[in-house]
Amino acid sequence: MEAVKLTEDVYWVGAIDWNVRNFHGYLTQRGSTYNAYLIVDEKITLIDTVKENHTEEMLQRIAKVIDPAKIDYIISNHVEMDHSGGLPALKEVATEAQIVTSAKGKAGLEMHYQQDWDYQIVDNGDSLDLGQRSLSFALTPMVHWPDNMVSYLPSEKILFGNDAFGQHFADWHRFDDQLPYEILIEEAKKYFANIVLPYGRQVMKALEALSGLEIEMIAPSHGVIWRTYIQEIIEEYQKWASNETEEKAVIVYDSMWGSTEKLAQAVYSAFDAQGIKATVMSLNDNHISDIMTEVIEAEYICVGSPTLNNGLFPTVASFLTYLKGLAPQDRVGLAFGSYGWGGQSVKQVEKVFTECGFELLDSVKAQYIPTADDLESITNKLKGEL
Ligand code: FEO
């Protein structure tokens, strides 16, 4: 297990999780990495650790540079266990290391690990003297938990962004310019859509706070390090965080006997006829985390559900719960669905849209099996609304 040099005295010493496919409900089809960074100065400093079951890998990489027992500071930018899980084992080795974190970070780590560790609390703008260089901190609460902060190394112009700017992407390359740009942006977008989206306001605030910094590298806690496409990823973050959408629709549905699927096609035809790009995604065939990647840029969110037992089809209910939690803003919603007798599902989809604050288009319903004429008139009516 090798360490990877970012600059003369700064190394990536994290872990690659090639096989993780379910990251608390998020389909990580390309795996992930847990990034830890080592700064070798008069004070040996480690920024974040890794998920517990990858601690040995991290320790081996650190040992390629320096004896882990010599670590003086462990910066904890974030309590979540994919970044703090290695702390207990590391502290057994680096017994003298002080943990540097935010006040909320300390409280969170105490609740997670019940250990009487030596802490140094840092606040916005504080600096830590490492010898030849210093490390400064900015609190970024709710990007992604209340405890989050980022660290900045001015001498090397490296921003350690933690969850911000991450991607779930396992690869043996460590830098953005070593991989296809489109895939990286797609993974960064999926990550934002499924993890960071509810905190758009806080992301904008954090971006504002960081805008004065000279940045030559963004070293996040997942995926590759940005050194070439820094401006591009910052611009994408600004767009995603401000809920800037395109004239685009995502049509999400499930179907019992094919009728709601027919309605989905009729809805698609209306967007298609108006020259609006639309993506059709069955919940039976697509993971909700992939659907969210489409939702992030879509102005129109169309959700179709058959009525089952007076309510929503379970997969649709589950998707709506996920969507509402991720809180996309400034969208237009269209509810549709087929039914046998009750027909309650469409109202229930609309209820969630209203709770999300979406503007509503007239809903679309069909009893039992829509005829070709029914479908045509649905398409024509909807065309008129777009
Ligand atoms: Fe990658 Fe919020 O942890």
Coordinates of C-alpha atoms and ligand atoms in Angstrom, one line a residue:
M1 CA 0.0 0.0 0.0
E2 CA 1.7 3.2 -1.2
A3 CA 1.2 6.8 -0.3
V4 CA 0.6 9.2 -3.2
K5 CA 2.4 12.5 -3.3
L6 CA 0.2 15.6 -3.8
T7 CA 3.2 18.0 -3.3
E8 CA 6.6 17.6 -1.7
D9 CA 5.4 17.0 1.9
V10 CA 1.7 16.3 1.4
Y11 CA 0.5 12.8 0.7
W12 CA -2.8 10.9 0.1
V13 CA -2.8 8.0 2.6
G14 CA -6.5 6.9 2.3
A15 CA -8.2 3.7 1.3
I16 CA -9.9 2.5 -1.8
D17 CA -13.2 0.7 -1.3
W18 CA -13.5 -1.2 -4.6
N19 CA -16.6 -3.2 -3.6
V20 CA -18.9 -0.9 -1.8
R21 CA -22.2 -0.7 -3.7
N22 CA -24.6 0.5 -1.0
F23 CA -23.6 3.6 0.8
H24 CA -26.5 4.1 3.2
G25 CA -29.0 3.6 0.4
Y26 CA -27.0 5.3 -2.4
L27 CA -25.9 2.9 -5.2
T28 CA -22.2 3.4 -5.5
Q29 CA -21.7 1.5 -8.7
R30 CA -18.1 2.6 -9.0
G31 CA -17.1 2.0 -5.4
S32 CA -15.6 4.8 -3.3
T33 CA -12.5 6.0 -1.6
Y34 CA -12.0 7.4 1.9
N35 CA -9.3 10.0 1.6
A36 CA -6.9 10.8 4.4
Y37 CA -4.0 13.2 3.9
L38 CA -0.7 13.4 5.6
I39 CA 1.4 16.6 6.0
V40 CA 5.0 16.1 7.0
D41 CA 6.3 19.2 8.8
E42 CA 7.7 19.8 12.2
K43 CA 4.3 18.7 13.4
I44 CA 3.2 15.6 11.6
T45 CA -0.5 16.1 10.7
L46 CA -3.1 13.7 9.4
I47 CA -6.3 15.1 7.9
D48 CA -9.2 12.8 8.6
T49 CA -9.1 9.0 8.7
V50 CA -11.0 6.3 6.9
K51 CA -13.9 3.9 7.4
E52 CA -13.1 1.5 10.2
N53 CA -12.7 -1.6 8.1
H54 CA -10.1 0.2 6.0
T55 CA -7.9 1.4 8.9
E56 CA -5.1 -1.1 8.3
E57 CA -4.8 0.1 4.7
M58 CA -4.5 3.7 5.8
L59 CA -1.9 2.8 8.5
Q60 CA 0.2 0.9 5.9
R61 CA 0.2 3.9 3.5
I62 CA 1.2 6.3 6.4
A63 CA 4.0 3.9 7.4
K64 CA 5.4 4.2 3.8
V65 CA 6.1 7.9 4.7
I66 CA 6.5 8.0 8.5
D67 CA 5.9 6.0 11.6
P68 CA 2.2 6.6 12.4
A69 CA 3.2 6.8 16.1
K70 CA 4.9 10.1 15.3
I71 CA 1.6 11.9 14.3
D72 CA 1.1 15.0 16.3
Y73 CA -2.2 16.2 15.1
I74 CA -5.3 14.4 13.7
I75 CA -7.6 16.9 12.0
S76 CA -11.2 15.7 12.1
N77 CA -13.1 17.7 9.5
H78 CA -16.2 15.5 9.9
V79 CA -17.5 13.0 12.5
E80 CA -19.3 10.7 10.1
M81 CA -17.8 7.2 10.4
D82 CA -16.5 7.0 6.9
H83 CA -14.0 9.6 8.0
S84 CA -13.6 9.0 11.7
G85 CA -13.9 5.2 11.8
G86 CA -10.1 4.8 11.8
L87 CA -9.6 7.1 14.8
P88 CA -9.8 4.6 17.7
A89 CA -7.2 2.3 16.1
L90 CA -5.0 5.2 15.1
K91 CA -5.1 6.6 18.6
E92 CA -3.8 3.3 19.9
V93 CA -0.7 3.8 17.8
A94 CA -0.4 7.6 17.8
T95 CA -1.0 7.9 21.5
E96 CA 0.2 11.5 21.8
A97 CA -1.7 12.8 18.9
Q98 CA -4.1 15.7 19.6
I99 CA -7.4 15.7 17.8
V100 CA -8.2 19.1 16.2
T101 CA -11.8 19.6 15.3
S102 CA -14.8 22.0 15.6
A103 CA -16.8 22.2 18.9
K104 CA -19.5 20.2 17.3
G105 CA -16.9 17.8 16.0
K106 CA -15.7 17.1 19.5
A107 CA -19.2 16.6 20.8
G108 CA -19.9 14.2 17.9
L109 CA -16.7 12.2 18.3
E110 CA -17.4 11.9 22.0
M111 CA -20.8 10.5 21.4
H112 CA -19.5 8.1 18.7
Y113 CA -16.4 6.8 20.5
Q114 CA -16.8 7.5 24.2
Q115 CA -13.1 8.2 24.6
D116 CA -11.3 10.7 26.7
W117 CA -9.1 12.0 23.9
D118 CA -7.0 15.1 23.9
Y119 CA -8.8 17.7 21.8
Q120 CA -8.1 21.2 20.4
I121 CA -11.2 23.0 19.3
V122 CA -10.9 25.3 16.3
D123 CA -13.3 27.9 15.0
N124 CA -13.7 29.8 11.8
G125 CA -10.5 31.4 10.6
D126 CA -8.3 29.7 13.3
S127 CA -4.8 28.5 12.3
L128 CA -2.7 25.7 13.5
D129 CA 1.1 26.1 13.4
L130 CA 2.7 23.0 11.9
G131 CA 6.3 24.4 11.8
Q132 CA 7.2 25.6 8.3
R133 CA 3.5 26.0 7.4
S134 CA 0.2 26.5 9.0
L135 CA -3.2 25.0 8.4
S136 CA -6.4 27.2 8.7
F137 CA -10.0 26.2 9.2
A138 CA -13.4 27.2 8.1
L139 CA -16.6 25.8 9.6
T140 CA -19.0 24.5 7.0
P141 CA -22.0 23.3 9.1
M142 CA -24.4 21.0 7.3
V143 CA -22.1 20.3 4.4
H144 CA -22.9 17.5 5.4
W145 CA -23.4 17.3 9.2
P146 CA -23.5 20.1 11.8
D147 CA -19.8 19.4 12.7
N148 CA -18.3 19.8 9.2
M149 CA -15.3 22.0 8.6
V150 CA -12.7 22.3 5.8
S151 CA -9.0 22.8 6.2
Y152 CA -6.8 25.0 4.0
L153 CA -3.0 24.8 3.6
P154 CA -2.0 28.2 2.2
S155 CA 1.6 27.3 1.5
E156 CA 0.5 24.6 -1.0
K157 CA -2.9 26.2 -1.8
I158 CA -4.7 23.0 -1.0
L159 CA -8.2 23.0 0.2
F160 CA -9.2 19.8 2.1
G161 CA -12.9 20.0 1.5
N162 CA -14.1 16.8 3.2
D163 CA -17.5 15.8 1.8
A164 CA -17.7 18.9 -0.4
F165 CA -16.5 18.2 -4.0
G166 CA -16.4 14.4 -3.4
Q167 CA -17.4 11.6 -5.7
H168 CA -18.0 8.0 -4.9
F169 CA -15.4 6.6 -7.3
A170 CA -12.9 3.9 -6.7
D171 CA -9.9 4.1 -9.0
W172 CA -6.1 3.7 -8.8
H173 CA -5.7 7.2 -10.2
R174 CA -5.8 10.0 -7.6
F175 CA -6.2 13.1 -9.8
D176 CA -9.0 14.5 -11.9
D177 CA -6.9 14.9 -15.1
Q178 CA -6.1 11.2 -15.1
L179 CA -9.7 10.1 -15.7
P180 CA -12.5 10.9 -18.2
Y181 CA -13.9 14.3 -17.2
E182 CA -17.5 13.4 -18.1
I183 CA -17.5 10.4 -15.8
L184 CA -16.0 12.5 -12.9
I185 CA -18.6 15.2 -13.3
E186 CA -21.4 12.6 -13.5
E187 CA -20.2 11.0 -10.2
A188 CA -19.7 14.4 -8.6
K189 CA -23.3 15.3 -9.6
K190 CA -24.7 12.1 -8.3
Y191 CA -22.9 12.6 -5.1
F192 CA -24.2 16.2 -4.8
A193 CA -27.8 15.1 -5.7
N194 CA -27.9 12.3 -3.1
I195 CA -25.9 13.8 -0.2
V196 CA -25.4 17.6 -0.4
L197 CA -28.6 18.8 -2.2
P198 CA -30.6 19.5 1.0
Y199 CA -27.9 21.9 2.1
G200 CA -27.7 24.1 -1.0
R201 CA -27.9 27.3 1.1
Q202 CA -25.1 26.2 3.3
V203 CA -23.0 25.2 0.3
M204 CA -23.5 28.7 -1.2
K205 CA -22.4 30.2 2.1
A206 CA -19.3 28.0 2.2
L207 CA -18.4 28.8 -1.4
E208 CA -18.7 32.5 -0.6
A209 CA -16.4 32.0 2.4
L210 CA -13.9 30.1 0.3
S211 CA -14.0 32.5 -2.7
G212 CA -11.1 34.6 -1.5
L213 CA -8.7 31.6 -1.3
E214 CA -6.2 30.8 -3.9
I215 CA -6.7 27.1 -4.6
E216 CA -4.4 24.9 -6.6
M217 CA -5.9 21.6 -5.4
I218 CA -9.2 20.6 -3.9
A219 CA -8.6 17.4 -1.9
P220 CA -12.0 16.0 -0.9
S221 CA -12.6 13.0 1.3
H222 CA -14.1 10.8 -1.4
G223 CA -12.9 10.2 -4.9
V224 CA -10.2 12.0 -6.9
I225 CA -8.4 15.2 -6.1
W226 CA -9.2 18.2 -8.3
R227 CA -6.1 20.0 -9.6
T228 CA -7.0 20.7 -13.2
Y229 CA -10.8 21.2 -13.2
I230 CA -11.1 23.3 -10.1
Q231 CA -13.0 26.2 -11.7
E232 CA -15.3 23.7 -13.4
I233 CA -16.3 21.8 -10.3
I234 CA -16.8 25.1 -8.3
E235 CA -19.1 26.4 -11.1
E236 CA -21.0 23.1 -11.1
Y237 CA -21.4 23.3 -7.3
Q238 CA -22.7 26.9 -7.6
K239 CA -25.3 25.7 -10.2
W240 CA -26.4 22.7 -8.2
A241 CA -26.5 24.5 -4.9
S242 CA -28.6 27.3 -6.3
N243 CA -31.1 24.8 -7.8
E244 CA -30.4 26.1 -11.3
T245 CA -32.3 23.8 -13.6
E246 CA -32.6 23.2 -17.4
E247 CA -35.7 23.0 -19.4
K248 CA -35.7 19.2 -18.9
A249 CA -38.1 16.7 -17.5
V250 CA -37.6 13.5 -15.6
I251 CA -40.6 11.1 -15.7
V252 CA -40.5 8.5 -12.8
Y253 CA -43.1 5.8 -12.4
D254 CA -43.9 2.3 -11.5
S255 CA -46.7 0.2 -13.0
M256 CA -48.8 -2.8 -11.9
W257 CA -50.3 -3.9 -15.3
G258 CA -48.7 -1.5 -17.7
S259 CA -51.3 1.3 -17.6
T260 CA -49.2 3.8 -15.6
E261 CA -46.4 3.0 -18.0
K262 CA -48.6 3.9 -20.9
L263 CA -49.3 7.2 -19.2
A264 CA -45.6 7.8 -18.7
Q265 CA -45.1 7.4 -22.5
A266 CA -48.0 9.8 -23.2
V267 CA -46.4 12.3 -20.8
Y268 CA -43.1 11.8 -22.6
S269 CA -44.7 12.5 -25.9
A270 CA -46.0 15.9 -24.7
F271 CA -42.5 17.0 -23.7
D272 CA -41.0 15.5 -26.8
A273 CA -43.5 17.4 -29.0
Q274 CA -42.6 20.6 -27.3
G275 CA -38.8 20.0 -27.8
I276 CA -38.2 19.6 -24.1
K277 CA -35.7 16.9 -23.2
A278 CA -37.3 14.2 -21.1
T279 CA -35.9 11.1 -19.4
V280 CA -38.2 8.2 -18.6
M281 CA -37.2 6.1 -15.6
S282 CA -39.1 3.1 -14.2
L283 CA -38.6 2.5 -10.5
N284 CA -38.5 -1.2 -11.3
D285 CA -35.4 -0.7 -13.4
N286 CA -33.6 2.3 -12.0
H287 CA -32.1 3.0 -8.6
I288 CA -33.5 6.0 -6.8
S289 CA -30.0 7.5 -6.4
D290 CA -29.6 7.4 -10.2
I291 CA -33.0 9.0 -10.6
M292 CA -31.8 11.9 -8.3
T293 CA -28.9 12.5 -10.6
E294 CA -31.4 13.3 -13.3
V295 CA -33.6 15.3 -11.0
I296 CA -30.9 17.7 -10.0
E297 CA -31.0 19.5 -13.4
A298 CA -34.6 18.9 -14.3
E299 CA -37.2 21.7 -14.1
Y300 CA -40.1 19.2 -14.4
I301 CA -40.5 16.3 -12.1
C302 CA -43.3 13.9 -13.2
V303 CA -44.2 11.0 -10.9
G304 CA -46.6 8.3 -11.8
S305 CA -48.2 5.7 -9.5
P306 CA -51.0 3.2 -9.8
T307 CA -53.4 3.2 -6.9
L308 CA -52.8 0.2 -4.7
N309 CA -54.9 -0.4 -1.6
N310 CA -56.2 3.2 -1.7
G311 CA -52.7 4.6 -1.8
L312 CA -49.4 4.8 -3.5
F313 CA -47.5 2.0 -5.1
P314 CA -44.7 1.2 -2.5
T315 CA -41.8 1.9 -4.8
V316 CA -43.3 5.3 -5.7
A317 CA -43.9 6.1 -2.0
S318 CA -40.3 5.2 -1.2
F319 CA -39.0 7.4 -4.0
L320 CA -41.2 10.3 -2.9
T321 CA -39.9 10.0 0.6
Y322 CA -36.3 10.1 -0.7
L323 CA -37.1 13.1 -3.0
K324 CA -38.8 15.1 -0.3
G325 CA -35.8 14.5 2.1
L326 CA -33.4 15.7 -0.6
A327 CA -35.5 18.8 -1.0
P328 CA -35.0 20.0 -4.6
Q329 CA -36.4 23.6 -5.0
D330 CA -38.0 25.6 -7.7
R331 CA -39.5 22.6 -9.6
V332 CA -42.7 22.0 -11.5
G333 CA -44.5 18.7 -10.6
L334 CA -46.8 16.6 -12.6
A335 CA -48.6 13.7 -10.9
F336 CA -50.1 10.9 -13.0
G337 CA -51.4 7.4 -12.5
S338 CA -53.9 4.7 -13.4
Y339 CA -56.4 3.2 -11.1
G340 CA -59.3 0.6 -10.9
W341 CA -61.8 2.3 -8.6
G342 CA -60.4 4.5 -5.9
G343 CA -57.7 6.5 -7.7
Q344 CA -56.2 8.1 -4.6
S345 CA -52.5 7.8 -5.7
V346 CA -52.4 10.9 -7.9
K347 CA -53.6 13.2 -5.1
Q348 CA -51.0 11.6 -2.8
V349 CA -48.2 12.4 -5.3
E350 CA -49.5 15.9 -5.5
K351 CA -49.6 16.2 -1.7
V352 CA -45.8 15.4 -1.6
F353 CA -45.1 17.9 -4.4
T354 CA -47.0 20.6 -2.5
E355 CA -45.0 19.8 0.6
C356 CA -41.8 20.2 -1.5
G357 CA -43.1 23.6 -2.6
F358 CA -43.3 22.6 -6.3
E359 CA -45.6 24.4 -8.8
L360 CA -48.2 21.9 -10.1
L361 CA -49.3 21.0 -13.6
D362 CA -52.8 19.5 -14.0
S363 CA -52.6 15.9 -13.0
V364 CA -53.2 13.0 -15.4
K365 CA -55.4 10.0 -14.5
A366 CA -56.8 7.0 -16.3
Q367 CA -59.1 4.2 -15.2
Y368 CA -58.0 0.6 -15.8
I369 CA -56.5 0.7 -19.3
P370 CA -56.1 4.0 -21.2
T371 CA -57.1 3.7 -24.9
A372 CA -55.0 5.1 -27.7
D373 CA -57.4 8.0 -27.9
D374 CA -57.1 8.6 -24.1
L375 CA -53.4 8.7 -24.4
E376 CA -53.5 11.1 -27.4
S377 CA -55.8 13.5 -25.6
I378 CA -53.5 13.4 -22.5
T379 CA -50.5 14.2 -24.6
N380 CA -52.4 17.1 -26.4
K381 CA -53.7 18.6 -23.2
L382 CA -50.3 18.5 -21.5
K383 CA -48.6 20.0 -24.6
G384 CA -50.9 23.0 -24.1
E385 CA -49.7 23.4 -20.5
L386 CA -45.9 23.4 -21.3
Ligands
FEO1 FE1 -18.4 11.2 3.7 FE2 -20.7 12.9 5.5 O1 -19.4 11.6 5.2

